PDB file of C-alpha atoms in Angstrom:
ATOM      1  CA  MET C   1      41.934  -3.471  79.587  1.00 43.00           C
ATOM      2  CA  SER C   2      45.031  -2.267  78.276  1.00 40.00           C
ATOM      3  CA  ALA C   3      46.697   1.124  77.053  1.00 42.00           C
ATOM      4  CA  PRO C   4      46.307   1.333  72.947  1.00 41.00           C
ATOM      5  CA  ALA C   5      50.996   0.542  72.017  1.00 41.00           C
ATOM      6  CA  SER C   6      50.858   4.463  71.222  1.00 45.00           C
ATOM      7  CA  SER C   7      51.911   7.404  73.300  1.00 53.00           C
ATOM      8  CA  PRO C   8      50.380  10.661  72.560  1.00 69.00           C
ATOM      9  CA  ALA C   9      51.762  14.454  73.237  1.00 81.00           C
ATOM     10  CA  TYR C  10      49.634  15.659  75.863  1.00 92.00           C
ATOM     11  CA  ALA C  11      51.082  19.587  75.607  1.00 90.00           C
ATOM     12  CA  ARG C  12      49.274  21.358  73.147  1.00 89.00           C
ATOM     13  CA  PRO C  13      50.994  25.209  73.920  1.00 88.00           C
ATOM     14  CA  ALA C  14      48.648  27.959  74.421  1.00 88.00           C
ATOM     15  CA  LYS C  15      48.561  30.545  73.135  1.00 86.00           C
ATOM     16  CA  ALA C  16      50.311  34.068  74.739  1.00 85.00           C
ATOM     17  CA  ARG C  17      47.133  35.417  77.463  1.00 90.00           C
ATOM     18  CA  ARG C  18      46.780  36.249  81.082  1.00 94.00           C
ATOM     19  CA  PRO C  19      45.895  34.425  84.406  1.00 96.00           C
ATOM     20  CA  THR C  20      42.079  35.532  85.425  1.00 97.00           C
ATOM     21  CA  ARG C  21      40.853  36.843  87.729  1.00 95.00           C
ATOM     22  CA  ALA C  22      39.781  33.579  89.137  1.00 96.00           C
ATOM     23  CA  ALA C  23      43.002  32.784  88.507  1.00 96.00           C
ATOM     24  CA  LEU C  24      45.053  35.758  89.833  1.00 96.00           C
ATOM     25  CA  THR C  25      42.036  36.673  93.400  1.00 96.00           C
ATOM     26  CA  GLY C  26      41.407  33.064  93.737  1.00 95.00           C
ATOM     27  CA  ALA C  27      38.018  34.133  93.086  1.00 96.00           C
ATOM     28  CA  SER C  28      34.921  31.223  91.801  1.00 97.00           C
ATOM     29  CA  PRO C  29      36.054  30.215  87.660  1.00 98.00           C
ATOM     30  CA  PHE C  30      31.916  29.516  87.602  1.00 98.00           C
ATOM     31  CA  ASP C  31      30.633  32.948  86.263  1.00 97.00           C
ATOM     32  CA  PRO C  32      26.445  33.152  87.430  1.00 96.00           C
ATOM     33  CA  GLU C  33      26.314  35.346  84.492  1.00 97.00           C
ATOM     34  CA  GLU C  34      27.294  33.439  81.622  1.00 98.00           C
ATOM     35  CA  THR C  35      23.885  31.515  80.418  1.00 98.00           C
ATOM     36  CA  ALA C  36      23.454  28.236  79.744  1.00 97.00           C
ATOM     37  CA  LEU C  37      23.318  28.525  76.025  1.00 98.00           C
ATOM     38  CA  SER C  38      26.582  29.998  76.839  1.00 98.00           C
ATOM     39  CA  ARG C  39      28.395  27.269  78.932  1.00 98.00           C
ATOM     40  CA  THR C  40      26.962  24.669  77.007  1.00 98.00           C
ATOM     41  CA  ARG C  41      28.421  26.144  73.982  1.00 98.00           C
ATOM     42  CA  ARG C  42      31.733  25.854  75.712  1.00 98.00           C
ATOM     43  CA  ALA C  43      31.654  22.904  77.532  1.00 98.00           C
ATOM     44  CA  ARG C  44      30.945  21.550  74.620  1.00 98.00           C
ATOM     45  CA  ARG C  45      34.339  23.468  72.681  1.00 98.00           C
ATOM     46  CA  MET C  46      36.063  21.896  75.792  1.00 98.00           C
ATOM     47  CA  ALA C  47      35.208  18.174  75.127  1.00 98.00           C
ATOM     48  CA  ARG C  48      35.529  17.793  71.641  1.00 98.00           C
ATOM     49  CA  GLU C  49      39.617  19.486  72.391  1.00 97.00           C
ATOM     50  CA  LEU C  50      39.985  16.847  74.601  1.00 97.00           C
ATOM     51  CA  ALA C  51      38.652  14.550  72.303  1.00 97.00           C
ATOM     52  CA  VAL C  52      41.898  15.111  70.798  1.00 95.00           C
ATOM     53  CA  ILE C  53      44.310  16.080  74.132  1.00 95.00           C
ATOM     54  CA  HIS C  54      43.532  12.531  74.543  1.00 95.00           C
ATOM     55  CA  PRO C  55      42.330   9.849  72.531  1.00 94.00           C
ATOM     56  CA  ASP C  56      43.803   6.966  73.986  1.00 93.00           C
ATOM     57  CA  ALA C  57      41.755   7.939  76.874  1.00 95.00           C
ATOM     58  CA  HIS C  58      40.040   4.469  78.627  1.00 95.00           C
ATOM     59  CA  CYS C  59      39.602   2.745  82.232  1.00 96.00           C
ATOM     60  CA  GLU C  60      43.011   2.288  83.518  1.00 94.00           C
ATOM     61  CA  LEU C  61      41.706  -0.671  85.553  1.00 96.00           C
ATOM     62  CA  ASP C  62      42.816  -3.597  84.410  1.00 97.00           C
ATOM     63  CA  PHE C  63      39.434  -5.851  84.009  1.00 98.00           C
ATOM     64  CA  THR C  64      37.829  -8.934  82.494  1.00 98.00           C
ATOM     65  CA  THR C  65      34.444  -8.876  84.130  1.00 98.00           C
ATOM     66  CA  ALA C  66      32.144  -6.686  85.281  1.00 98.00           C
ATOM     67  CA  PHE C  67      32.851  -8.623  89.223  1.00 98.00           C
ATOM     68  CA  GLU C  68      36.440  -7.193  88.321  1.00 98.00           C
ATOM     69  CA  LEU C  69      35.463  -4.201  87.688  1.00 98.00           C
ATOM     70  CA  LEU C  70      33.450  -3.446  89.987  1.00 98.00           C
ATOM     71  CA  VAL C  71      35.896  -5.047  92.814  1.00 98.00           C
ATOM     72  CA  ALA C  72      39.070  -3.020  91.476  1.00 98.00           C
ATOM     73  CA  THR C  73      37.198   0.018  91.546  1.00 97.00           C
ATOM     74  CA  MET C  74      35.956  -0.262  94.840  1.00 96.00           C
ATOM     75  CA  LEU C  75      39.660  -1.111  95.410  1.00 96.00           C
ATOM     76  CA  SER C  76      41.341   1.968  93.606  1.00 94.00           C
ATOM     77  CA  ALA C  77      40.112   4.232  96.600  1.00 90.00           C
ATOM     78  CA  GLN C  78      42.650   5.960  98.715  1.00 89.00           C
ATOM     79  CA  THR C  79      45.741   4.311  95.777  1.00 93.00           C
ATOM     80  CA  THR C  80      46.723   4.348  92.140  1.00 92.00           C
ATOM     81  CA  ASP C  81      45.548   2.205  89.933  1.00 93.00           C
ATOM     82  CA  LYS C  82      48.837   1.324  89.142  1.00 93.00           C
ATOM     83  CA  THR C  83      48.674  -0.652  92.434  1.00 95.00           C
ATOM     84  CA  VAL C  84      45.340  -1.883  92.047  1.00 97.00           C
ATOM     85  CA  ASN C  85      46.112  -3.111  88.593  1.00 97.00           C
ATOM     86  CA  LYS C  86      49.388  -5.067  90.615  1.00 96.00           C
ATOM     87  CA  VAL C  87      46.948  -7.294  92.925  1.00 98.00           C
ATOM     88  CA  THR C  88      44.056  -7.973  90.826  1.00 98.00           C
ATOM     89  CA  PRO C  89      45.753 -10.693  89.577  1.00 98.00           C
ATOM     90  CA  VAL C  90      46.381 -12.593  92.231  1.00 98.00           C
ATOM     91  CA  LEU C  91      42.731 -11.989  93.878  1.00 98.00           C
ATOM     92  CA  PHE C  92      40.895 -12.917  90.689  1.00 98.00           C
ATOM     93  CA  ALA C  93      42.704 -15.636  90.298  1.00 98.00           C
ATOM     94  CA  ARG C  94      42.749 -16.941  93.730  1.00 98.00           C
ATOM     95  CA  TYR C  95      38.948 -15.234  94.049  1.00 98.00           C
ATOM     96  CA  PRO C  96      37.060 -15.577  90.152  1.00 98.00           C
ATOM     97  CA  ASP C  97      34.077 -15.023  91.353  1.00 98.00           C
ATOM     98  CA  ALA C  98      31.643 -12.988  94.061  1.00 98.00           C
ATOM     99  CA  VAL C  99      30.815 -16.261  94.902  1.00 98.00           C
ATOM    100  CA  ALA C 100      34.637 -17.202  95.295  1.00 98.00           C
ATOM    101  CA  LEU C 101      35.270 -13.638  97.437  1.00 98.00           C
ATOM    102  CA  ALA C 102      32.418 -14.030  99.823  1.00 98.00           C
ATOM    103  CA  ALA C 103      33.583 -17.037 101.715  1.00 98.00           C
ATOM    104  CA  ALA C 104      37.276 -16.056 101.664  1.00 98.00           C
ATOM    105  CA  ASP C 105      39.120 -16.189 103.814  1.00 97.00           C
ATOM    106  CA  ARG C 106      39.810 -12.737 105.728  1.00 96.00           C
ATOM    107  CA  ALA C 107      43.386 -13.118 107.370  1.00 97.00           C
ATOM    108  CA  GLU C 108      44.451 -14.175 103.409  1.00 97.00           C
ATOM    109  CA  LEU C 109      42.772 -11.709 101.949  1.00 98.00           C
ATOM    110  CA  GLU C 110      43.888  -8.729 103.210  1.00 97.00           C
ATOM    111  CA  GLU C 111      47.230 -10.150 102.803  1.00 97.00           C
ATOM    112  CA  ILE C 112      46.227 -10.666  99.489  1.00 98.00           C
ATOM    113  CA  LEU C 113      44.829  -6.692  99.512  1.00 97.00           C
ATOM    114  CA  LYS C 114      47.859  -5.583 102.673  1.00 97.00           C
ATOM    115  CA  PRO C 115      49.411  -3.424  99.311  1.00 96.00           C
ATOM    116  CA  THR C 116      46.196  -1.017  98.546  1.00 96.00           C
ATOM    117  CA  GLY C 117      46.053   0.340 102.311  1.00 94.00           C
ATOM    118  CA  PHE C 118      43.621   0.129 104.220  1.00 94.00           C
ATOM    119  CA  PHE C 119      43.655  -3.153 103.645  1.00 95.00           C
ATOM    120  CA  ARG C 120      40.866  -4.837 106.908  1.00 96.00           C
ATOM    121  CA  ALA C 121      38.650  -2.055 105.877  1.00 96.00           C
ATOM    122  CA  LYS C 122      38.934  -3.345 102.224  1.00 96.00           C
ATOM    123  CA  ALA C 123      38.752  -6.086 102.930  1.00 97.00           C
ATOM    124  CA  ASN C 124      35.770  -6.140 104.658  1.00 96.00           C
ATOM    125  CA  SER C 125      34.356  -3.861 101.599  1.00 96.00           C
ATOM    126  CA  ALA C 126      34.878  -7.128  99.410  1.00 97.00           C
ATOM    127  CA  LEU C 127      33.734  -9.689 101.772  1.00 98.00           C
ATOM    128  CA  GLY C 128      30.626  -7.619 102.123  1.00 97.00           C
ATOM    129  CA  LEU C 129      30.071  -7.083  98.500  1.00 98.00           C
ATOM    130  CA  ALA C 130      30.370 -10.543  97.635  1.00 98.00           C
ATOM    131  CA  GLN C 131      28.284 -11.337 100.498  1.00 98.00           C
ATOM    132  CA  ALA C 132      25.665  -9.251  99.298  1.00 98.00           C
ATOM    133  CA  LEU C 133      26.014  -9.870  95.008  1.00 98.00           C
ATOM    134  CA  VAL C 134      25.483 -14.128  96.645  1.00 98.00           C
ATOM    135  CA  GLU C 135      22.649 -13.508  98.826  1.00 98.00           C
ATOM    136  CA  ARG C 136      20.644 -11.441  96.587  1.00 97.00           C
ATOM    137  CA  PHE C 137      21.814 -11.185  93.174  1.00 98.00           C
ATOM    138  CA  ASP C 138      22.209 -14.678  92.248  1.00 98.00           C
ATOM    139  CA  GLY C 139      26.505 -13.693  92.293  1.00 98.00           C
ATOM    140  CA  GLU C 140      25.894 -11.418  89.475  1.00 98.00           C
ATOM    141  CA  VAL C 141      26.509  -7.679  89.201  1.00 98.00           C
ATOM    142  CA  PRO C 142      23.439  -5.934  88.181  1.00 98.00           C
ATOM    143  CA  ALA C 143      23.090  -4.162  85.204  1.00 98.00           C
ATOM    144  CA  ARG C 144      21.507  -1.320  86.744  1.00 98.00           C
ATOM    145  CA  MET C 145      22.219   1.715  88.200  1.00 98.00           C
ATOM    146  CA  LYS C 146      18.865   1.409  90.889  1.00 97.00           C
ATOM    147  CA  ASP C 147      20.157  -1.949  92.426  1.00 98.00           C
ATOM    148  CA  LEU C 148      23.900  -1.163  91.872  1.00 98.00           C
ATOM    149  CA  VAL C 149      23.912   1.634  94.538  1.00 97.00           C
ATOM    150  CA  THR C 150      22.206  -0.959  96.493  1.00 97.00           C
ATOM    151  CA  LEU C 151      25.263  -3.026  97.569  1.00 97.00           C
ATOM    152  CA  PRO C 152      28.200  -2.537 100.041  1.00 93.00           C
ATOM    153  CA  GLY C 153      30.447   0.798  99.641  1.00 90.00           C
ATOM    154  CA  VAL C 154      29.029   1.486  96.375  1.00 96.00           C
ATOM    155  CA  GLY C 155      27.895   4.615  95.438  1.00 95.00           C
ATOM    156  CA  ARG C 156      27.152   6.733  92.275  1.00 96.00           C
ATOM    157  CA  LYS C 157      30.814   6.852  90.819  1.00 96.00           C
ATOM    158  CA  THR C 158      31.167   3.472  91.431  1.00 97.00           C
ATOM    159  CA  ALA C 159      28.555   2.737  89.600  1.00 98.00           C
ATOM    160  CA  ASN C 160      28.626   4.872  86.737  1.00 98.00           C
ATOM    161  CA  VAL C 161      32.533   2.960  86.488  1.00 98.00           C
ATOM    162  CA  VAL C 162      30.762  -0.545  86.739  1.00 98.00           C
ATOM    163  CA  LEU C 163      27.975   0.560  84.117  1.00 98.00           C
ATOM    164  CA  GLY C 164      29.542   2.461  81.424  1.00 98.00           C
ATOM    165  CA  ASN C 165      32.821   0.123  80.693  1.00 98.00           C
ATOM    166  CA  ALA C 166      31.703  -3.459  81.337  1.00 98.00           C
ATOM    167  CA  PHE C 167      28.353  -2.994  80.296  1.00 98.00           C
ATOM    168  CA  GLY C 168      28.336  -0.467  77.611  1.00 97.00           C
ATOM    169  CA  VAL C 169      25.882   2.692  79.543  1.00 98.00           C
ATOM    170  CA  PRO C 170      26.671   6.046  79.699  1.00 98.00           C
ATOM    171  CA  GLY C 171      27.940   7.439  82.380  1.00 97.00           C
ATOM    172  CA  LEU C 172      29.705  10.496  83.850  1.00 98.00           C
ATOM    173  CA  THR C 173      32.248   9.365  86.990  1.00 97.00           C
ATOM    174  CA  VAL C 174      32.657  11.730  89.396  1.00 97.00           C
ATOM    175  CA  ASP C 175      36.119  10.961  90.668  1.00 95.00           C
ATOM    176  CA  THR C 176      38.414  13.833  92.462  1.00 93.00           C
ATOM    177  CA  HIS C 177      40.092  14.433  88.726  1.00 95.00           C
ATOM    178  CA  PHE C 178      36.486  14.621  87.529  1.00 98.00           C
ATOM    179  CA  GLY C 179      34.978  17.442  90.323  1.00 98.00           C
ATOM    180  CA  ARG C 180      38.211  19.419  90.370  1.00 98.00           C
ATOM    181  CA  LEU C 181      38.247  19.900  86.190  1.00 98.00           C
ATOM    182  CA  VAL C 182      35.039  21.417  86.034  1.00 98.00           C
ATOM    183  CA  ARG C 183      35.266  22.632  89.447  1.00 98.00           C
ATOM    184  CA  ARG C 184      38.103  24.913  87.430  1.00 98.00           C
ATOM    185  CA  PHE C 185      36.101  24.953  83.535  1.00 98.00           C
ATOM    186  CA  GLY C 186      33.449  27.041  85.401  1.00 98.00           C
ATOM    187  CA  TRP C 187      31.730  24.851  84.429  1.00 98.00           C
ATOM    188  CA  THR C 188      29.915  23.766  87.855  1.00 98.00           C
ATOM    189  CA  ALA C 189      30.001  25.707  90.986  1.00 98.00           C
ATOM    190  CA  GLU C 190      29.195  22.730  93.714  1.00 97.00           C
ATOM    191  CA  GLU C 191      31.717  19.842  95.885  1.00 97.00           C
ATOM    192  CA  ASP C 192      28.872  17.763  96.981  1.00 97.00           C
ATOM    193  CA  PRO C 193      29.528  14.758  93.663  1.00 96.00           C
ATOM    194  CA  VAL C 194      25.958  13.682  92.457  1.00 96.00           C
ATOM    195  CA  LYS C 195      24.923  17.674  91.883  1.00 97.00           C
ATOM    196  CA  VAL C 196      27.878  17.789  89.675  1.00 98.00           C
ATOM    197  CA  GLU C 197      26.643  15.512  88.412  1.00 98.00           C
ATOM    198  CA  ALA C 198      23.212  15.726  87.344  1.00 98.00           C
ATOM    199  CA  GLU C 199      24.772  19.985  86.408  1.00 98.00           C
ATOM    200  CA  ILE C 200      27.392  18.452  83.787  1.00 98.00           C
ATOM    201  CA  ALA C 201      24.598  15.779  82.196  1.00 98.00           C
ATOM    202  CA  GLU C 202      22.869  18.608  81.409  1.00 98.00           C
ATOM    203  CA  LEU C 203      26.120  19.690  79.107  1.00 98.00           C
ATOM    204  CA  LEU C 204      26.594  17.329  77.094  1.00 98.00           C
ATOM    205  CA  PRO C 205      25.236  14.675  74.814  1.00 98.00           C
ATOM    206  CA  LYS C 206      24.064  11.476  77.624  1.00 98.00           C
ATOM    207  CA  LYS C 207      26.211   8.969  74.734  1.00 98.00           C
ATOM    208  CA  GLU C 208      29.086  11.451  75.327  1.00 98.00           C
ATOM    209  CA  TRP C 209      29.383  10.557  78.789  1.00 98.00           C
ATOM    210  CA  THR C 210      31.425   7.264  79.700  1.00 98.00           C
ATOM    211  CA  GLU C 211      34.458   8.193  77.610  1.00 98.00           C
ATOM    212  CA  PHE C 212      33.587  11.856  78.524  1.00 98.00           C
ATOM    213  CA  SER C 213      34.722  10.576  82.285  1.00 98.00           C
ATOM    214  CA  HIS C 214      37.604   9.307  80.510  1.00 97.00           C
ATOM    215  CA  ARG C 215      38.786  11.823  78.874  1.00 97.00           C
ATOM    216  CA  VAL C 216      38.494  14.684  82.587  1.00 98.00           C
ATOM    217  CA  ILE C 217      40.034  12.092  83.865  1.00 96.00           C
ATOM    218  CA  PHE C 218      43.116  11.083  82.438  1.00 96.00           C
ATOM    219  CA  HIS C 219      43.357  15.361  81.812  1.00 97.00           C
ATOM    220  CA  GLY C 220      43.940  15.676  85.764  1.00 96.00           C
ATOM    221  CA  ARG C 221      45.843  13.034  86.123  1.00 94.00           C
ATOM    222  CA  ARG C 222      48.476  13.954  83.010  1.00 95.00           C
ATOM    223  CA  VAL C 223      47.814  18.205  82.881  1.00 96.00           C
ATOM    224  CA  CYS C 224      46.064  19.662  84.938  1.00 97.00           C
ATOM    225  CA  HIS C 225      47.840  18.297  88.204  1.00 96.00           C
ATOM    226  CA  ALA C 226      45.757  19.575  91.364  1.00 95.00           C
ATOM    227  CA  LYS C 227      48.378  21.437  93.449  1.00 95.00           C
ATOM    228  CA  ARG C 228      50.600  23.180  89.782  1.00 95.00           C
ATOM    229  CA  ALA C 229      48.399  23.239  86.770  1.00 97.00           C
ATOM    230  CA  ALA C 230      50.176  22.672  83.867  1.00 97.00           C
ATOM    231  CA  CYS C 231      48.231  25.857  82.598  1.00 97.00           C
ATOM    232  CA  GLY C 232      51.207  26.488  79.389  1.00 96.00           C
ATOM    233  CA  ALA C 233      50.541  23.709  77.833  1.00 96.00           C
ATOM    234  CA  CYS C 234      46.621  23.049  77.781  1.00 97.00           C
ATOM    235  CA  GLY C 235      44.621  22.555  74.756  1.00 96.00           C
ATOM    236  CA  LEU C 236      41.804  24.160  76.997  1.00 97.00           C
ATOM    237  CA  ALA C 237      43.543  26.945  77.967  1.00 97.00           C
ATOM    238  CA  GLN C 238      41.398  29.400  75.403  1.00 96.00           C
ATOM    239  CA  TRP C 239      38.435  28.679  77.615  1.00 97.00           C
ATOM    240  CA  CYS C 240      39.141  27.868  81.027  1.00 98.00           C
ATOM    241  CA  PRO C 241      38.351  30.487  83.163  1.00 98.00           C
ATOM    242  CA  SER C 242      41.375  29.391  85.896  1.00 98.00           C
ATOM    243  CA  PHE C 243      44.816  29.964  83.475  1.00 98.00           C
ATOM    244  CA  GLY C 244      47.255  30.618  84.642  1.00 97.00           C
ATOM    245  CA  ILE C 245      46.636  28.942  88.257  1.00 98.00           C
ATOM    246  CA  GLY C 246      50.182  27.493  87.235  1.00 97.00           C
ATOM    247  CA  PRO C 247      52.629  28.315  85.406  1.00 97.00           C
ATOM    248  CA  VAL C 248      51.789  29.620  81.653  1.00 96.00           C
ATOM    249  CA  ASP C 249      54.746  29.412  79.438  1.00 95.00           C
ATOM    250  CA  PRO C 250      54.346  27.572  77.140  1.00 94.00           C
ATOM    251  CA  GLU C 251      58.158  25.538  78.946  1.00 94.00           C
ATOM    252  CA  ILE C 252      57.735  25.620  82.106  1.00 95.00           C
ATOM    253  CA  ALA C 253      54.600  23.705  81.789  1.00 95.00           C
ATOM    254  CA  GLY C 254      55.529  21.226  79.092  1.00 94.00           C
ATOM    255  CA  LYS C 255      57.582  19.324  81.708  1.00 94.00           C
ATOM    256  CA  LEU C 256      54.949  19.160  83.887  1.00 95.00           C
ATOM    257  CA  VAL C 257      52.876  17.203  81.770  1.00 94.00           C
ATOM    258  CA  LYS C 258      53.094  13.138  82.266  1.00 92.00           C
ATOM    259  CA  THR C 259      52.676  10.501  79.808  1.00 78.00           C
ATOM    260  CA  PRO C 260      51.458   7.457  81.102  1.00 67.00           C
ATOM    261  CA  ALA C 261      54.407   5.841  82.398  1.00 56.00           C
ATOM    262  CA  ALA C 262      55.301   8.401  84.542  1.00 53.00           C
ATOM    263  CA  SER C 263      51.748   9.590  86.046  1.00 49.00           C
ATOM    264  CA  ASP C 264      51.458   6.565  87.604  1.00 50.00           C
ATOM    265  CA  THR C 265      48.133   6.881  86.782  1.00 49.00           C
ATOM    266  CA  GLU C 266      47.076   8.897  90.327  1.00 50.00           C
TER     267      GLU C 266
END
């Protein structure tokens, strides 16, 4: 799936305010005294703003079938989506379905996967995944969470990516970016991805889960960076209890905001 041609301006100069207590002291941005209703209202307001900031949010892995997306998602561990997208055209031209991949020559497969890093482990995972699909699901990718998570190397994150983007079944993709941001937003204090998923699911309408996941991941890659967040250029600033962990000056922060081309889909 290709990105829209437009290039939205992800920077939204923040209104002047002081850095939050969490930003100044390193304390948790999660406020246990915030009521469930207040947190839900704040979360939904921030989710609406994310839709404005990232109207082009989408799955950044290229795919045409559920099988391709499943394999691509597995390969994206410890590398960028951009790198995976360079490898998968060759991979799927050679092995277009689970039957073909299950019978792949290991050495040839490893050579194709080498640019993604950890290629031997990924080749093992790809072969095991394809063989399980052939043996248990007639080579087809199942469209149910309970079936997907029985496949080798497939957890809830990968399953939600496939369900949401290949089958239209709403799901929350709790990857590194997603977990980091919802904790910074003070929506949860949990570290375990399954618990994070459960808590965030209580805050937002189910029909929005897949698109919301894309928007949060876009925001994490382009604005709310792990090492230096662009706080002063973030449209979520007024509701964010982590405001100030990065530069608050709009001009300085604006220089940290990445475009799709510059982000390299990290």
